[in-house]
Coordinates of C-alpha atoms in Angstrom, one line a residue:
M1 CA -11.1 12.5 74.7
I2 CA -14.2 12.4 72.2
L3 CA -15.7 15.5 73.8
L4 CA -12.3 17.5 73.8
A5 CA -11.9 16.6 69.8
T6 CA -15.7 18.0 69.3
G7 CA -14.5 21.3 70.9
W8 CA -11.4 21.5 69.0
L9 CA -12.9 20.8 65.7
A10 CA -16.0 23.3 66.1
G11 CA -13.7 26.2 67.8
W12 CA -10.3 25.8 65.6
P13 CA -11.2 23.4 62.9
P14 CA -8.5 22.4 60.4
T15 CA -9.1 22.9 56.6
P16 CA -10.1 19.6 55.9
W17 CA -12.5 19.5 58.5
R18 CA -14.0 22.9 57.3
G19 CA -14.4 21.8 54.1
W20 CA -16.4 18.6 55.5
E21 CA -18.4 21.3 57.4
R22 CA -19.1 23.4 54.2
I23 CA -20.5 20.3 52.7
V24 CA -22.8 19.8 55.2
E25 CA -23.8 23.4 55.6
D26 CA -24.3 23.4 51.6
E27 CA -27.0 20.5 52.3
L28 CA -28.7 22.1 54.7
V29 CA -29.0 25.0 52.3
R30 CA -30.1 22.6 49.4
W31 CA -32.7 20.9 51.9
R32 CA -34.2 24.5 52.5
G33 CA -34.5 25.1 48.9
A34 CA -35.1 28.3 47.0
R35 CA -36.7 31.4 48.9
Q36 CA -38.2 34.7 48.0
P37 CA -35.4 37.1 46.8
P38 CA -36.6 41.1 47.8
T39 CA -38.1 42.7 45.0
K40 CA -36.3 45.5 44.7
V41 CA -33.1 44.6 43.4
V42 CA -33.4 43.4 39.4
L43 CA -30.8 42.4 36.9
V44 CA -30.2 44.0 33.6
S45 CA -28.2 41.3 32.0
I46 CA -26.1 41.2 28.9
D47 CA -26.6 37.9 28.3
D48 CA -26.8 35.6 24.8
A49 CA -30.4 36.8 23.7
S50 CA -29.0 40.2 23.8
L51 CA -25.8 39.3 21.5
Q52 CA -28.3 37.2 19.4
Q53 CA -30.7 39.8 18.7
G54 CA -27.5 42.4 18.3
A55 CA -26.4 39.8 15.2
W56 CA -29.9 39.3 14.1
F57 CA -30.2 43.4 13.6
A58 CA -26.5 43.8 12.2
E59 CA -27.5 41.5 9.1
E60 CA -30.3 44.4 8.4
P61 CA -29.5 47.1 5.7
N62 CA -30.2 49.7 8.3
P63 CA -30.3 48.8 11.9
P64 CA -31.5 50.8 14.6
A65 CA -29.1 52.8 16.6
W66 CA -29.9 51.0 20.1
A67 CA -28.9 47.8 18.2
Q68 CA -25.5 48.9 16.9
G69 CA -22.5 47.0 18.2
I70 CA -24.5 44.7 20.6
S71 CA -23.7 41.9 18.7
T72 CA -20.3 41.3 20.6
L73 CA -18.4 42.0 23.9
P74 CA -17.3 44.3 24.8
W75 CA -20.5 46.9 23.7
P76 CA -20.3 50.3 22.9
R77 CA -20.2 52.6 26.3
A78 CA -22.7 54.5 24.5
R79 CA -25.3 51.5 24.6
Y80 CA -24.4 51.6 28.4
A81 CA -25.4 55.2 28.2
D82 CA -28.8 54.1 26.8
L83 CA -29.3 51.6 29.4
I84 CA -28.7 54.4 32.3
E85 CA -31.2 56.8 30.5
R86 CA -34.2 54.0 30.0
L87 CA -33.5 52.8 33.5
R88 CA -33.7 56.0 35.2
A89 CA -36.7 56.9 33.4
A90 CA -38.4 53.7 34.3
G91 CA -37.7 54.9 38.0
A92 CA -34.6 52.8 39.2
A93 CA -33.2 54.4 42.6
S94 CA -29.5 53.2 41.5
I95 CA -27.7 51.7 38.6
A96 CA -24.3 49.6 39.3
I97 CA -22.4 48.7 35.9
N98 CA -20.4 45.7 36.5
V99 CA -18.0 46.2 33.9
V100 CA -14.6 47.9 34.1
F101 CA -14.1 50.6 32.1
E102 CA -10.5 50.6 31.9
G103 CA -8.7 53.4 29.5
P104 CA -10.2 55.1 26.4
S105 CA -12.9 53.3 24.4
G106 CA -12.0 51.6 21.3
R107 CA -15.0 52.8 19.0
G108 CA -13.3 56.5 19.6
P109 CA -13.8 59.8 22.1
L110 CA -17.7 60.1 20.7
D111 CA -18.1 56.6 22.8
D112 CA -16.6 57.9 25.8
A113 CA -18.6 60.9 25.4
A114 CA -21.8 59.7 25.7
L115 CA -21.3 57.7 28.7
S116 CA -19.5 60.6 30.4
A117 CA -23.1 62.5 29.5
A118 CA -25.1 60.1 31.0
L119 CA -23.2 59.9 34.2
A120 CA -23.1 63.7 34.7
R121 CA -26.9 63.4 34.0
H122 CA -27.9 61.2 36.5
R123 CA -24.7 61.7 39.1
G124 CA -25.6 60.5 42.4
H125 CA -27.6 57.5 41.1
V126 CA -24.7 55.3 39.0
A127 CA -21.8 53.5 40.3
L128 CA -19.4 52.3 38.3
A129 CA -16.6 48.9 38.9
A130 CA -13.4 48.6 39.8
E131 CA -11.3 45.2 40.4
Y132 CA -8.1 44.6 42.1
T133 CA -6.0 42.2 40.3
E134 CA -2.9 40.5 40.6
P135 CA 0.0 41.7 38.5
Q136 CA 0.7 39.2 35.1
D137 CA 4.5 40.7 34.8
E138 CA 6.9 38.6 36.9
Q139 CA 9.2 41.3 37.0
A140 CA 6.5 44.0 39.0
G141 CA 6.7 41.3 41.8
A142 CA 4.1 40.6 44.3
G143 CA 1.0 42.5 45.3
L144 CA -2.5 43.9 43.8
G145 CA -3.2 46.1 41.4
L146 CA -6.5 48.5 41.2
V147 CA -8.0 48.6 37.9
Q148 CA -10.6 51.3 37.4
P149 CA -12.0 53.8 35.3
D150 CA -9.8 56.5 33.7
A151 CA -12.2 58.5 31.8
F152 CA -15.4 58.8 33.9
T153 CA -16.1 60.8 37.3
A154 CA -18.4 58.0 39.1
P155 CA -18.4 56.6 42.4
L156 CA -16.9 53.2 42.2
G157 CA -17.2 49.9 43.9
L158 CA -15.3 46.5 43.8
T159 CA -16.3 43.4 41.9
N160 CA -13.9 41.2 43.5
V161 CA -15.3 38.4 45.7
M162 CA -13.2 36.1 47.6
P163 CA -13.5 32.8 45.9
S164 CA -15.1 29.8 48.1
G165 CA -12.6 26.7 48.2
G166 CA -10.6 24.9 51.4
G167 CA -13.6 25.1 53.3
E168 CA -14.0 28.8 53.0
P169 CA -17.5 29.9 52.6
V170 CA -18.8 32.4 49.7
R171 CA -18.0 35.3 51.6
H172 CA -19.9 39.0 51.1
P173 CA -17.9 41.2 48.6
E174 CA -17.4 43.7 51.3
F175 CA -15.2 41.3 52.8
F176 CA -12.6 41.7 50.3
G177 CA -12.5 45.5 50.6
Q178 CA -12.8 45.8 54.3
V179 CA -10.7 42.8 55.6
V180 CA -8.3 41.5 53.0
L181 CA -7.1 44.8 51.4
P182 CA -6.1 46.2 55.1
A183 CA -4.6 43.0 55.5
Q184 CA -2.5 43.8 52.7
Q185 CA -1.3 46.8 53.7
L186 CA -4.6 48.7 51.6
Q187 CA -6.9 51.3 51.9
P188 CA -10.3 49.8 52.2
F189 CA -12.7 49.8 49.4
P190 CA -16.4 49.4 49.3
A191 CA -17.6 46.6 47.4
L192 CA -19.8 47.6 44.5
S193 CA -22.9 46.5 46.3
S194 CA -22.6 48.7 48.8
T195 CA -22.0 51.7 46.5
A196 CA -24.9 50.7 44.4
L197 CA -26.7 50.9 47.5
A198 CA -25.3 54.2 49.2
Q199 CA -26.4 55.7 45.8
A200 CA -30.5 54.6 46.3
R201 CA -29.8 56.0 49.6
L202 CA -30.3 52.3 51.4
P203 CA -28.9 51.0 54.4
S204 CA -27.2 47.8 54.6
L205 CA -28.9 46.0 57.4
Q206 CA -25.9 43.8 58.4
R207 CA -22.3 44.2 59.1
D208 CA -21.3 42.7 55.2
S209 CA -17.6 42.1 56.0
S210 CA -18.3 39.2 58.3
R211 CA -21.3 37.9 56.5
E212 CA -21.4 35.0 53.5
L213 CA -23.9 35.1 50.9
N214 CA -27.3 33.5 51.2
F215 CA -28.2 32.4 48.3
Y216 CA -32.1 32.6 47.1
G217 CA -32.1 29.8 44.8
P218 CA -30.2 28.2 41.6
E219 CA -29.4 31.0 38.6
P220 CA -31.8 33.1 37.9
S221 CA -33.5 34.0 41.0
L222 CA -33.5 37.8 41.0
T223 CA -35.6 39.5 38.9
R224 CA -34.0 39.6 35.8
I225 CA -34.3 41.6 32.4
P226 CA -32.6 40.8 29.5
A227 CA -30.5 44.1 28.2
W228 CA -32.0 44.1 24.6
E229 CA -35.2 44.4 25.8
V230 CA -34.1 47.2 27.7
L231 CA -32.4 48.8 25.0
D232 CA -35.3 48.2 22.3
P233 CA -38.4 51.2 22.5
A234 CA -40.7 49.3 21.2
R235 CA -40.4 46.3 23.5
W236 CA -39.5 48.4 26.7
G237 CA -42.5 50.9 26.3
R238 CA -44.9 48.1 27.2
H239 CA -42.3 45.6 29.2
P240 CA -44.2 43.9 32.1
K241 CA -41.1 44.1 34.5
R242 CA -40.8 47.8 33.9
A243 CA -42.8 48.4 37.0
A244 CA -40.2 46.7 39.2
L245 CA -37.8 49.5 38.6
Q246 CA -39.6 51.7 40.2
G247 CA -37.3 52.7 43.4
A248 CA -35.0 49.8 42.6
V249 CA -31.2 48.9 42.6
V250 CA -30.3 47.8 39.3
L251 CA -27.3 46.1 38.2
V252 CA -26.1 45.8 34.9
G253 CA -23.2 43.1 33.4
P254 CA -22.7 40.5 31.2
V255 CA -23.9 36.8 32.1
V256 CA -22.6 35.3 28.8
S257 CA -22.3 31.5 28.8
Q258 CA -21.5 31.2 32.3
G259 CA -22.5 27.4 32.5
G260 CA -19.9 25.7 34.4
M261 CA -17.7 28.5 34.4
G262 CA -19.5 30.4 37.0
S263 CA -18.5 30.7 40.8
P264 CA -19.8 27.2 42.9
T265 CA -22.6 27.5 45.3
P266 CA -24.9 25.1 46.7
F267 CA -27.3 25.5 44.1
G268 CA -24.8 25.3 41.2
P269 CA -22.5 27.3 39.4
M270 CA -23.9 31.1 39.4
S271 CA -22.6 34.4 37.4
G272 CA -20.9 36.9 39.1
L273 CA -23.6 39.0 38.1
E274 CA -26.0 37.1 40.2
M275 CA -23.7 36.9 43.2
L276 CA -23.5 40.4 42.9
A277 CA -27.0 41.0 43.0
T278 CA -27.4 38.1 45.8
A279 CA -24.8 40.3 48.1
T280 CA -27.0 43.4 47.3
A281 CA -30.3 41.4 48.4
N282 CA -28.5 40.3 51.6
S283 CA -27.7 43.8 52.6
L284 CA -30.8 45.3 52.0
V285 CA -32.7 42.6 53.8
G286 CA -30.1 41.9 56.5
D287 CA -30.2 38.2 55.7
G288 CA -26.5 37.2 55.4
L289 CA -25.1 34.0 57.2
A290 CA -22.8 34.0 59.8
P291 CA -21.2 31.4 62.7
W292 CA -22.6 31.8 65.5
P293 CA -20.9 32.1 68.2
V294 CA -18.3 33.6 66.5
D295 CA -15.7 33.4 69.4
P296 CA -14.1 30.2 69.1
W297 CA -14.3 29.2 72.8
A298 CA -18.0 29.8 72.9
R299 CA -18.4 27.6 69.4
A300 CA -16.5 25.0 71.0
L301 CA -18.7 25.0 74.4
V302 CA -21.8 25.2 72.0
A303 CA -20.5 22.1 70.1
M304 CA -19.9 20.2 73.3
A305 CA -23.2 20.6 74.8
P306 CA -25.2 18.2 72.8
V307 CA -22.0 15.5 73.6
L308 CA -21.8 16.2 77.1
L309 CA -25.5 15.8 77.6
V310 CA -25.8 12.5 75.9
A311 CA -22.0 11.3 78.1
L312 CA -24.3 12.1 81.3
V313 CA -26.8 10.4 80.3
F314 CA -24.8 6.9 79.7
L315 CA -23.2 7.2 82.4
R316 CA -25.9 5.9 84.1
N317 CA -25.3 2.3 85.0
T318 CA -29.1 1.3 85.1
T319 CA -29.4 2.6 81.7
K320 CA -30.5 0.1 79.0
L321 CA -28.4 0.3 75.9
Q322 CA -32.0 0.5 73.9
W323 CA -33.0 3.3 75.8
R324 CA -29.1 5.1 75.5
M325 CA -29.4 4.4 71.7
G326 CA -32.9 6.0 71.4
A327 CA -31.6 8.8 73.5
L328 CA -28.8 9.5 71.0
G329 CA -30.8 9.1 68.3
V330 CA -33.6 11.9 69.6
V331 CA -30.4 14.4 70.4
L332 CA -29.1 13.8 67.0
L333 CA -32.3 14.7 65.3
L334 CA -32.7 17.7 67.7
Q335 CA -29.3 18.7 66.7
L336 CA -29.8 18.8 63.0
V337 CA -33.3 20.4 63.5
A338 CA -31.7 23.1 65.8
G339 CA -29.2 23.7 63.1
Y340 CA -31.4 23.6 60.1
A341 CA -34.0 26.2 62.0
V342 CA -31.3 28.6 63.1
M343 CA -30.0 28.5 59.8
R344 CA -33.4 29.2 58.1
W345 CA -34.9 31.9 60.5
G346 CA -31.9 32.8 62.4
Q347 CA -29.5 33.2 59.3
R348 CA -26.8 31.5 61.7
W349 CA -24.5 28.7 61.7
L350 CA -24.5 26.6 64.6
P351 CA -21.5 24.0 64.7
L352 CA -22.9 20.8 63.4
L353 CA -20.5 18.8 62.0
A354 CA -18.2 18.2 65.0
P355 CA -21.2 17.3 67.7
I356 CA -22.7 15.2 65.1
T357 CA -19.7 13.1 64.3
A358 CA -19.0 12.8 68.4
L359 CA -22.6 11.4 69.0
V360 CA -22.1 8.6 66.4
M361 CA -19.1 7.9 68.0
V362 CA -20.2 7.6 70.9
G363 CA -22.8 5.5 70.1
V364 CA -20.5 3.5 67.9
V365 CA -18.3 3.3 71.2
Y366 CA -20.9 2.2 73.5
G367 CA -22.7 0.2 71.2
V368 CA -19.3 -1.9 70.5
D369 CA -18.9 -2.2 74.9
A370 CA -22.5 -3.3 75.1
Y371 CA -22.2 -5.8 72.3
L372 CA -18.9 -7.0 73.6
V373 CA -20.1 -7.1 77.5
E374 CA -23.4 -8.8 76.7
G375 CA -21.3 -11.4 74.7
K376 CA -18.8 -12.1 77.5
E377 CA -22.2 -11.9 79.6
R378 CA -24.3 -14.4 77.5
R379 CA -21.2 -16.7 77.5
R380 CA -20.8 -16.4 81.0
L381 CA -24.6 -17.8 81.3
R382 CA -24.4 -19.9 78.6
R383 CA -21.4 -21.9 80.4
T384 CA -23.2 -21.9 83.7
F385 CA -26.6 -23.3 82.1
E386 CA -25.1 -25.6 79.8
R387 CA -23.8 -27.7 82.8
Y388 CA -27.3 -28.0 84.3
V389 CA -29.9 -28.1 81.4
A390 CA -30.5 -29.2 77.7
P391 CA -29.1 -26.6 74.9
S392 CA -32.4 -25.9 73.6
V393 CA -33.5 -24.4 77.4
V394 CA -30.2 -22.6 77.3
S395 CA -31.1 -20.8 74.4
E396 CA -34.6 -20.1 75.8
I397 CA -32.8 -18.6 78.6
L398 CA -30.6 -16.6 77.1
S399 CA -33.0 -14.8 74.7
S400 CA -33.9 -12.7 78.1
P401 CA -30.3 -12.4 79.8
E402 CA -32.0 -9.9 82.5
D403 CA -34.4 -12.7 83.1
A404 CA -31.4 -15.1 83.4
D405 CA -29.7 -12.9 86.1
A406 CA -32.6 -13.1 87.7
I407 CA -32.4 -17.0 87.8
L408 CA -29.0 -17.1 88.9
R409 CA -29.8 -14.6 91.7
G410 CA -32.4 -16.7 93.3
R411 CA -36.0 -17.3 93.5
L412 CA -39.1 -19.3 94.6
L413 CA -40.4 -22.0 91.8
P414 CA -42.6 -24.6 91.9
V415 CA -40.9 -28.0 90.7
T416 CA -40.8 -31.6 91.4
V417 CA -37.4 -32.8 92.7
L418 CA -36.5 -36.4 91.6
F419 CA -33.6 -38.2 93.6
C420 CA -32.1 -41.4 92.2
D421 CA -29.6 -43.8 94.0
L422 CA -28.2 -46.7 93.5
Q423 CA -29.5 -49.5 96.0
G424 CA -26.4 -51.7 98.0
F425 CA -23.7 -49.7 96.0
T426 CA -21.7 -49.0 98.8
T427 CA -21.5 -52.5 99.8
L428 CA -20.7 -53.2 96.2
T429 CA -17.8 -50.8 96.0
K430 CA -15.8 -52.1 98.8
R431 CA -16.4 -55.9 97.2
R432 CA -15.1 -55.1 94.1
S433 CA -12.5 -52.8 95.0
D434 CA -11.2 -55.8 97.0
A435 CA -11.2 -58.0 94.4
G436 CA -8.9 -55.4 92.6
Q437 CA -12.0 -54.2 90.0
T438 CA -11.8 -50.7 90.7
Q439 CA -11.5 -49.0 86.9
A440 CA -14.2 -51.7 86.2
L441 CA -16.8 -50.0 88.9
V442 CA -16.0 -46.6 87.7
E443 CA -16.8 -47.6 84.1
Q444 CA -19.8 -49.4 84.9
L445 CA -21.1 -46.4 87.3
N446 CA -20.1 -43.7 84.6
A447 CA -22.3 -45.8 81.7
Y448 CA -25.2 -45.5 84.2
L449 CA -24.9 -42.1 84.8
T450 CA -24.5 -41.1 81.3
D451 CA -27.7 -43.2 80.6
M452 CA -29.6 -41.8 83.6
V453 CA -28.8 -37.9 82.4
E454 CA -29.9 -38.8 79.1
V455 CA -33.0 -40.1 80.4
I456 CA -33.3 -37.0 82.4
T457 CA -32.4 -34.6 79.4
A458 CA -35.3 -36.2 77.3
H459 CA -37.6 -35.6 79.6
G460 CA -37.1 -31.7 79.9
G461 CA -35.3 -32.0 83.6
T462 CA -31.9 -30.3 84.9
V463 CA -29.3 -32.2 86.4
D464 CA -29.1 -30.6 89.6
K465 CA -26.0 -32.3 90.9
F466 CA -24.4 -35.7 91.6
I467 CA -23.8 -37.1 95.3
G468 CA -21.7 -39.9 94.3
D469 CA -23.6 -42.7 92.7
C470 CA -26.8 -40.6 93.5
V471 CA -28.6 -38.1 90.7
V472 CA -30.4 -35.1 91.8
A473 CA -33.0 -33.6 89.1
V474 CA -35.1 -30.9 88.9
F475 CA -38.2 -30.5 86.7
G476 CA -39.8 -26.8 86.3
S477 CA -36.2 -25.1 86.7
P478 CA -34.9 -22.7 85.5
V479 CA -37.7 -22.6 82.8
S480 CA -40.9 -24.3 83.7
R481 CA -43.4 -25.9 80.9
G482 CA -46.2 -25.8 84.0
V483 CA -46.2 -27.6 87.4
Q484 CA -48.7 -30.0 86.2
E485 CA -46.6 -30.9 82.9
E486 CA -43.2 -30.9 84.9
A487 CA -45.1 -33.2 87.4
V488 CA -46.1 -35.6 84.6
A489 CA -42.8 -35.4 83.0
A490 CA -40.6 -36.1 86.3
V491 CA -42.7 -39.3 86.8
Q492 CA -42.6 -40.7 83.2
C493 CA -38.7 -40.0 83.7
A494 CA -38.8 -42.1 86.6
R495 CA -40.3 -45.2 84.8
A496 CA -38.0 -44.6 82.2
M497 CA -35.3 -44.6 84.0
G498 CA -36.2 -48.2 85.6
Q499 CA -36.4 -49.2 82.0
A500 CA -33.0 -47.8 80.9
L501 CA -31.5 -49.8 84.1
E502 CA -33.0 -52.7 82.8
Q503 CA -31.5 -52.7 79.4
L504 CA -28.1 -51.9 81.1
N505 CA -28.3 -54.8 83.1
Q506 CA -29.4 -57.2 80.6
G507 CA -26.1 -56.1 78.7
W508 CA -24.1 -56.3 81.9
Q509 CA -25.2 -59.8 82.8
A510 CA -24.4 -60.9 79.2
K511 CA -20.9 -60.1 79.9
G512 CA -20.4 -61.5 83.7
I513 CA -20.9 -58.1 85.2
E514 CA -22.7 -57.8 88.4
P515 CA -26.2 -56.0 87.6
L516 CA -27.5 -52.7 89.7
G517 CA -30.5 -51.7 91.3
N518 CA -32.0 -48.1 92.2
G519 CA -34.5 -46.4 93.7
I520 CA -36.3 -43.1 92.7
G521 CA -37.9 -40.8 95.3
L522 CA -40.3 -37.8 93.7
A523 CA -41.4 -34.6 95.6
S524 CA -43.2 -31.6 94.8
G525 CA -43.9 -27.8 95.8
E526 CA -42.0 -24.5 96.1
V527 CA -38.0 -24.8 96.3
V528 CA -35.3 -21.8 96.4
V529 CA -33.6 -21.9 92.8
G530 CA -30.2 -20.2 92.5
Q531 CA -26.5 -19.8 92.4
I532 CA -25.3 -21.5 96.0
G533 CA -21.8 -21.7 97.4
S534 CA -18.8 -19.3 97.8
P535 CA -17.1 -17.0 95.1
R536 CA -14.6 -19.8 94.2
R537 CA -17.0 -22.3 93.7
M538 CA -20.7 -21.7 93.2
E539 CA -23.4 -24.1 92.3
F540 CA -26.9 -23.5 90.4
T541 CA -29.1 -25.8 92.5
V542 CA -32.3 -26.2 94.5
I543 CA -32.8 -26.3 98.5
G544 CA -36.1 -26.4 100.6
E545 CA -38.3 -28.8 102.6
K546 CA -39.1 -30.7 99.2
V547 CA -35.6 -31.4 98.3
N548 CA -35.3 -33.4 101.7
L549 CA -38.5 -34.9 101.4
A550 CA -37.5 -36.3 97.9
A551 CA -34.3 -37.7 99.3
R552 CA -36.1 -39.4 102.2
L553 CA -38.6 -41.2 99.9
E554 CA -35.7 -42.5 97.8
A555 CA -34.4 -43.8 101.1
L556 CA -37.6 -45.4 101.8
T557 CA -37.9 -47.2 98.6
R558 CA -35.8 -50.1 100.2
K559 CA -37.8 -50.6 102.9
L560 CA -40.9 -50.9 100.9
G561 CA -39.3 -52.8 98.3
V562 CA -40.3 -50.7 95.2
N563 CA -38.3 -48.8 92.6
V564 CA -40.2 -45.5 92.9
L565 CA -42.1 -43.6 95.5
L566 CA -43.4 -40.1 95.4
D567 CA -45.4 -37.8 98.0
G568 CA -49.0 -36.8 97.7
T569 CA -49.0 -33.5 95.9
T570 CA -47.0 -35.0 92.9
M571 CA -49.7 -38.1 92.8
D572 CA -52.4 -35.4 92.6
L573 CA -50.3 -33.5 89.7
A574 CA -49.7 -36.5 87.8
Q575 CA -52.6 -38.8 88.1
P576 CA -54.7 -37.7 85.0
Q577 CA -52.2 -39.1 82.9
V578 CA -50.2 -41.7 85.3
A579 CA -51.8 -44.6 87.5
F580 CA -50.7 -44.8 91.2
R581 CA -50.6 -47.2 93.9
P582 CA -51.1 -46.0 97.4
M583 CA -48.4 -47.2 99.9
G584 CA -50.0 -45.5 103.1
L585 CA -49.1 -43.5 105.8
Q586 CA -45.2 -43.2 106.2
P587 CA -43.3 -41.8 108.9
I588 CA -40.6 -39.4 107.3
R589 CA -37.9 -37.7 109.3
G590 CA -38.6 -34.3 109.6
A591 CA -42.0 -34.3 107.7
G592 CA -44.1 -36.5 110.4
D593 CA -46.6 -39.0 108.4
V594 CA -46.7 -38.7 104.7
D595 CA -49.5 -40.4 102.1
V596 CA -46.6 -42.1 99.9
Y597 CA -47.4 -43.7 96.8
T598 CA -45.9 -45.8 94.0
L599 CA -46.4 -46.4 90.3
A600 CA -49.1 -48.7 89.5

């Protein structure tokens, strides 16, 4: 489902998703930062400084001709004629004026005549602006109307730029003239940027109508000269940027107080003149941005590829969660690096948001699933082990679930096995049952087993099982503190169990209850440890020769008249800390003659 959703969002994104994708793309542009624009595109800006110079000269008694009328907008058309003359004299290949000269000049026929004369002298090198607007009169109905110069003959270009928003990128102005107008049953019309390049005999190195603007940085990024500095003969004659106009495409227009009123871009608001210059520079260099692949199906497949790769890796059941998350992180990083690299050096947009979101979702799904599965497995293991060992040992086992599974599956471990059985308990059971004291007998047995289990647990042993009144304990399973330490703990446990029984007997005798006696057998060596049984009933237990030997030694305590018996291996391991008394060679069924010891 995630994979299919990735393809759909990348190939056929809904409007809100396209807006989020645009945020990601804008962020990549900001990460890239500003870049070097071509030097053959120059802006001559009618800016605040030019208006202020005009206002300053207007206060003079005899202002120079070049400064007359430039303190306010619109400027006299004669000033544009002056700009054309100076710019062409400096070597400009073409000049595009980003002002729509609609109707006659409000300053009289001489103003129009000055501009017409300049256009005639530089025919083929100057382009003027036209614009499609929506009618303001409700009675005129819907549609677009062309606003263009009526009094001048010069090549025209549209200044219209499709506004960005709703997830749409900032498109090249040619998109409006070559795509939007035909969609409205209107004739295609070139953008002013394209007309300016054509006047300079420079081709566009890209298909402009399918490209987005690739900004060079915050405004101003391209070479810019205030208009008043071009008009002022004294300043223009020694201007340091005059040489930059040789063979350049020059764009002239107002950029007054754009501030937050400009068009939104990744680098902040931008004036219409800077946008037009960016479009011109993109065409000149061929570095406009475009999505890749363009076909929706191909774009969907490209977006699905990294998600499919990660999904296939995750489907391997033997793969650990840490490795999965690491692989996911690597693919995410590679996706971002690839998107950034293709945008920066290839001027193409790879689908990024859909696959990145999908990869994060896959990671979340698998992470949550692994968390739930691990939690379930840990609870299962805890329930299993808590029946046998102390809670502290359980925590140690669960610190590595893989090791816990290995423990349950079975392995060979060196341990010390302890068998503790009550002496004469069968006869006692029959006698007290005949006397109607069954409940009292069960209560006495439970009290005895409770204290024995407490002693075993306190010495770090694992209660293996109860066989009637017999307690089987293991030291060294499932976690070992060391073979010698486990043997010492088992011997000390056997002594403590005898002391605990002595205290119980004292209490029972005070109440008139018959005391109990027990025998304990200890044997050390390798045994098989694991879960043994049927699927309906499993038991974590130990099996092997040493288990049988411990049972035989416990039974031998009755014959030898001692409470504790142990084999030579246990004695050798525990002897430095515990004193023993030899009981000689004793015949043990299934083991032959065995050296047997008891506590000194």
